Amino acid sequence: MGLMKVFSGSEVLAIALQERLEEAGVETVKKDNIQSARLGGFGGTDLAVEVFIQETDFAKANPVIENFRMSI
């Protein structure tokens, strides 16, 4: 299978969700578009940090993601 994006937003929220998912045993991948743009010499406030999980982990991750969304 592949990766699926479960969050896109600020770095602080992305890290918080990533920590909760990893505590639940779900491996995550964080893509920092803000840092990538900065290193490339571009700037922009519409860029975000994205969190991805394996599609096969969605059933385990979904309750954590929903709980996180309700708490923000």
PDB file of C-alpha atoms in Angstrom, residues 6-7 13 17 20 61-72:
ATOM      1  CA  VAL A   6      -3.991  12.667   7.652  1.00  0.00           C
ATOM      2  CA  PHE A   7      -3.090  16.254   8.575  1.00  0.00           C
ATOM      3  CA  LEU A  13      -0.193  20.863  15.620  1.00  0.00           C
ATOM      4  CA  LEU A  17      -0.630  14.714  16.245  1.00  0.00           C
ATOM      5  CA  ARG A  20      -0.148  10.914  19.632  1.00  0.00           C
ATOM      6  CA  ALA A  61      -5.041   5.731  13.603  1.00  0.00           C
ATOM      7  CA  ASN A  62      -8.558   7.025  12.909  1.00  0.00           C
ATOM      8  CA  PRO A  63      -9.750   7.193  16.563  1.00  0.00           C
ATOM      9  CA  VAL A  64      -6.555   9.035  17.522  1.00  0.00           C
ATOM     10  CA  ILE A  65      -6.981  11.491  14.632  1.00  0.00           C
ATOM     11  CA  GLU A  66     -10.662  12.140  15.445  1.00  0.00           C
ATOM     12  CA  ASN A  67      -9.878  12.673  19.127  1.00  0.00           C
ATOM     13  CA  PHE A  68      -7.102  15.085  18.169  1.00  0.00           C
ATOM     14  CA  ARG A  69      -9.393  17.068  15.846  1.00  0.00           C
ATOM     15  CA  MET A  70     -12.023  17.378  18.553  1.00  0.00           C
ATOM     16  CA  SER A  71      -9.425  18.686  21.008  1.00  0.00           C
ATOM     17  CA  ILE A  72      -8.149  21.548  18.818  1.00  0.00           C
TER      18      ILE A  72
END
